[in-house]
Coordinates of C-alpha atoms in Angstrom, one line a residue:
X1 CA 13.3 -14.2 1.4
X2 CA 16.6 -12.3 1.8
X3 CA 16.8 -10.1 4.8
X4 CA 16.1 -6.4 4.2
X5 CA 18.9 -5.5 6.7
X6 CA 22.0 -7.3 7.9
X7 CA 24.1 -5.9 10.6
X8 CA 27.4 -7.7 11.1
X9 CA 29.7 -7.3 14.0
X10 CA 29.0 -3.6 14.3
X11 CA 30.8 -1.6 16.9
X12 CA 30.7 2.2 17.4
X13 CA 32.6 4.7 19.6
X14 CA 31.9 8.4 20.5
X15 CA 35.6 9.4 21.1
X16 CA 36.6 6.8 23.7
X17 CA 33.1 5.9 24.8
X18 CA 32.1 2.5 23.5
X19 CA 28.5 2.8 22.5
X20 CA 28.0 -0.4 20.6
X21 CA 30.0 -3.7 20.7
X22 CA 29.9 -6.4 18.0
X23 CA 26.3 -6.1 17.3
X24 CA 24.8 -8.5 14.7
X25 CA 21.1 -8.8 13.7
X26 CA 18.9 -9.3 10.6
X27 CA 15.6 -7.6 9.8
X28 CA 13.3 -9.8 7.7
X29 CA 10.5 -8.7 5.4
X30 CA 7.3 -8.3 7.5
X31 CA 8.9 -7.9 10.8
X32 CA 7.6 -5.6 13.4
X33 CA 10.7 -5.3 15.6
X34 CA 11.0 -3.4 18.8
X35 CA 14.5 -2.4 19.9
X36 CA 14.5 -1.9 23.6
X37 CA 17.1 -1.2 26.3
X38 CA 18.0 1.4 29.0
X39 CA 18.9 4.9 28.2
X40 CA 22.3 5.3 26.7
X41 CA 22.3 1.6 25.5
X42 CA 23.0 2.5 21.8
X43 CA 19.4 2.1 20.4
X44 CA 19.3 5.3 18.6
X45 CA 22.9 4.9 17.4
X46 CA 22.2 1.5 15.8
X47 CA 19.3 3.0 13.9
X48 CA 21.4 5.9 12.7
X49 CA 24.2 3.5 11.6
X50 CA 21.6 1.4 9.5
X51 CA 20.3 4.6 7.9
X52 CA 23.8 5.7 7.0
X53 CA 23.7 8.7 9.3
X54 CA 26.7 7.4 11.3
X55 CA 29.6 5.3 10.3
X56 CA 30.5 2.2 12.3
X57 CA 33.8 2.0 13.9
X58 CA 34.0 -1.6 12.9
X59 CA 31.7 -4.1 11.2
X60 CA 29.3 -4.0 8.1
X61 CA 25.7 -3.2 7.2
X62 CA 23.9 -4.4 4.2
X63 CA 20.6 -3.1 2.9
X64 CA 18.5 -5.2 0.5
X65 CA 21.8 -7.3 0.0
X66 CA 23.9 -4.2 -0.9
X67 CA 26.8 -2.9 1.1
X68 CA 25.7 0.3 2.9
X69 CA 28.7 2.1 1.5
X70 CA 27.3 1.7 -2.0
X71 CA 23.6 2.0 -1.4
X72 CA 21.7 4.9 -3.0
X73 CA 18.0 3.9 -3.0
X74 CA 17.1 5.8 0.2
X75 CA 13.4 6.1 -0.8
X76 CA 13.2 2.4 0.1
X77 CA 13.6 3.5 3.9
X78 CA 11.3 5.6 5.9
X79 CA 12.5 7.3 9.0
X80 CA 10.8 9.2 11.9
X81 CA 13.6 10.5 14.1
X82 CA 13.4 11.0 17.9
X83 CA 11.4 14.0 19.0
X84 CA 10.6 14.8 15.4
X85 CA 7.3 16.5 16.4
X86 CA 9.4 18.9 18.6
X87 CA 11.3 20.2 15.5
X88 CA 8.1 21.6 14.0
X89 CA 8.4 25.4 14.0
X90 CA 5.1 26.9 15.4
X91 CA 5.5 30.1 13.4
X92 CA 6.5 28.7 10.0
X93 CA 3.3 28.3 7.9
X94 CA 3.8 24.7 6.7
X95 CA 0.6 22.8 5.8
X96 CA 0.1 19.1 6.4
X97 CA 0.2 18.4 2.7
X98 CA 3.4 20.4 2.3
X99 CA 5.0 18.5 5.2
X100 CA 4.1 15.1 3.7
X101 CA 5.4 16.2 0.3
X102 CA 8.9 16.6 1.7
X103 CA 9.0 12.8 2.0
X104 CA 9.0 12.5 -2.0
X105 CA 12.3 14.4 -2.3
X106 CA 14.4 11.2 -1.9
X107 CA 12.9 9.9 -5.1
X108 CA 13.5 13.0 -7.1
X109 CA 16.4 14.4 -9.1
X110 CA 17.6 18.0 -9.2
X111 CA 15.9 20.4 -9.0
X112 CA 13.6 18.1 -6.9
X113 CA 10.3 19.9 -7.5
X114 CA 6.9 18.8 -6.1
X115 CA 4.3 18.9 -8.7
X116 CA 0.6 18.0 -9.6
X117 CA 1.6 14.4 -10.4
X118 CA 2.7 13.9 -6.7
X119 CA -0.6 14.8 -5.3
X120 CA -2.1 11.2 -5.5
X121 CA 0.8 9.7 -3.5
X122 CA 0.4 12.7 -0.9
X123 CA -3.4 12.0 -0.7
X124 CA -2.9 8.3 -0.3
X125 CA -0.4 8.7 2.5
X126 CA -2.7 11.0 4.4
X127 CA -5.6 8.7 3.9
X128 CA -3.5 5.8 5.2
X129 CA -2.8 7.7 8.5
X130 CA -6.4 9.1 8.6
X131 CA -5.3 12.6 8.3
X132 CA -6.7 13.5 4.8
X133 CA -9.3 15.9 6.1
X134 CA -6.5 18.0 7.6
X135 CA -4.4 18.5 4.5
X136 CA -4.8 22.3 4.4
X137 CA -4.3 22.9 8.1
X138 CA -0.9 24.2 9.4
X139 CA 0.9 21.3 11.0
X140 CA 1.6 23.5 14.1
X141 CA -2.1 23.6 14.9
X142 CA -2.4 19.8 15.2
X143 CA -2.2 17.8 18.5
X144 CA 0.9 15.8 19.2
X145 CA -0.8 12.6 18.2
X146 CA -2.0 14.1 14.9
X147 CA 1.5 15.6 14.2
X148 CA 3.0 12.1 14.6
X149 CA 0.6 10.7 12.1
X150 CA 1.6 13.4 9.6
X151 CA 5.2 12.4 10.2
X152 CA 4.3 8.9 9.5
X153 CA 2.6 10.0 6.3
X154 CA 5.8 11.9 5.3
X155 CA 7.9 8.8 6.0
X156 CA 5.7 6.4 4.0
X157 CA 4.7 8.7 1.1
X158 CA 7.6 7.3 -1.0
X159 CA 6.3 3.8 -0.5
X160 CA 9.3 2.5 1.4
X161 CA 9.9 -1.2 2.2
X162 CA 10.8 -0.5 5.8
X163 CA 9.9 2.2 8.3
X164 CA 12.2 3.2 11.2
X165 CA 10.8 5.1 14.2
X166 CA 12.8 6.3 17.2
X167 CA 10.8 6.8 20.3
X168 CA 7.7 7.9 18.3
X169 CA 5.2 8.4 21.1
X170 CA 7.2 10.8 23.2
X171 CA 5.0 13.6 24.2
X172 CA 1.9 11.9 22.9
X173 CA -1.0 11.2 25.4
X174 CA -2.2 7.7 26.3
X175 CA -5.2 7.8 23.9
X176 CA -3.1 9.0 21.2
X177 CA -0.5 6.4 21.8
X178 CA -3.1 3.7 21.5
X179 CA -4.3 4.9 18.2
X180 CA -0.7 5.5 16.9
X181 CA 0.3 1.9 17.7
X182 CA -2.9 0.7 16.1
X183 CA -2.0 2.5 12.9
X184 CA 1.5 1.0 12.9
X185 CA 0.0 -2.4 13.4
X186 CA -2.3 -1.9 10.4
X187 CA 0.7 -0.8 8.3
X188 CA 2.6 -3.9 9.3
X189 CA -0.4 -6.1 8.5
X190 CA -0.3 -4.6 5.0
X191 CA 3.2 -5.6 4.5
X192 CA 5.2 -2.8 5.7
X193 CA 8.3 -3.8 7.8
X194 CA 8.6 -1.7 10.8
X195 CA 11.6 -1.2 13.4
X196 CA 10.8 0.8 16.4
X197 CA 13.0 2.1 19.2
X198 CA 10.9 2.3 22.3
X199 CA 10.7 2.5 26.1
X200 CA 7.1 1.5 26.2
X201 CA 7.4 -2.1 27.3
X202 CA 3.7 -2.7 27.1
X203 CA 3.8 -2.2 23.2
X204 CA 6.1 -5.3 23.0
X205 CA 3.3 -7.4 24.1
X206 CA 0.5 -5.9 22.0
X207 CA 1.8 -5.5 18.4
X208 CA 5.4 -6.5 17.8
X209 CA 6.6 -9.8 16.3
X210 CA 10.2 -9.6 17.3
X211 CA 12.3 -8.0 20.1
X212 CA 15.9 -6.9 20.2
X213 CA 17.3 -5.9 23.6
X214 CA 20.3 -3.9 23.5
X215 CA 22.8 -2.5 26.1
X216 CA 25.9 -1.8 24.2
X217 CA 25.8 -5.4 23.2
X218 CA 22.9 -7.3 21.8
X219 CA 21.6 -9.5 24.6
X220 CA 18.5 -10.8 22.9
X221 CA 17.1 -11.0 19.3
X222 CA 14.3 -13.2 18.6
X223 CA 10.4 -13.6 18.4
X224 CA 8.0 -12.1 20.8
X225 CA 7.2 -15.6 22.1
X226 CA 10.8 -16.4 22.8
X227 CA 11.2 -13.0 24.5
X228 CA 8.3 -13.6 26.8
X229 CA 9.4 -17.1 27.7
X230 CA 13.0 -16.1 28.4
X231 CA 14.2 -16.7 32.0
X232 CA 16.4 -13.7 31.7
X233 CA 13.6 -11.3 30.7
X234 CA 13.9 -9.2 33.9
X235 CA 17.6 -9.1 33.8
X236 CA 17.4 -7.9 30.2
X237 CA 15.0 -5.1 31.1
X238 CA 16.4 -4.1 34.4
X239 CA 14.9 -1.1 36.2
X240 CA 11.3 -1.5 34.8
X241 CA 8.6 -1.5 37.5
X242 CA 6.5 -4.0 35.5
X243 CA 6.6 -6.0 32.3
X244 CA 3.5 -7.0 30.3
X245 CA 4.4 -10.2 28.5
X246 CA 1.0 -11.5 27.3
X247 CA -0.9 -10.2 24.2
X248 CA -4.3 -8.6 24.9

């Protein structure tokens, strides 16, 4: 199968600050890829470039074989940005179903109205993340873990081919994180390609199939097994107190 994403020799600068330097990688159908690296290593920047939110200083990106500059089928990509749950207004009376319905707008043309015909897709997305019983609740009333599940539902309601998540468990307790990663694993097992920026090194061992280690440059990109057996593993993840490298 052709790659879903091809990043070719991509570099990026914020002013004079070099954030990414000649990064190349591919994302294949069915991957569960973890992008890891220290703070400021360019992980979030790389995701934003792939999603067309930032323009690379140099290099090219191809989505589904098409040059990013000419790509328009954005419904094929789902995205949960960093600290997305923190953006929820505790006062605005947005229900869970209404929040999920916003994910359908990328498939619609002007005037982009949500109607009765969209309800099955919204219901299916909520059932997938086990949040269907909470559809009428205000999203601000939910726990951090529940809010993250709703954000996943919003990202997958348009039936994307690939889901990007940037530090998705920030602010979620340990129990909520375990359930959240279990949900991502189920989605991946059903065929959804997942790309996740994470500092949680333990998740690398439990669920992902591939790892990309980034620190301005791409120092490693390969299978989980290759990552675990790499003699440079501690050099690649400098500063971590411990690294779990076996699946449980």
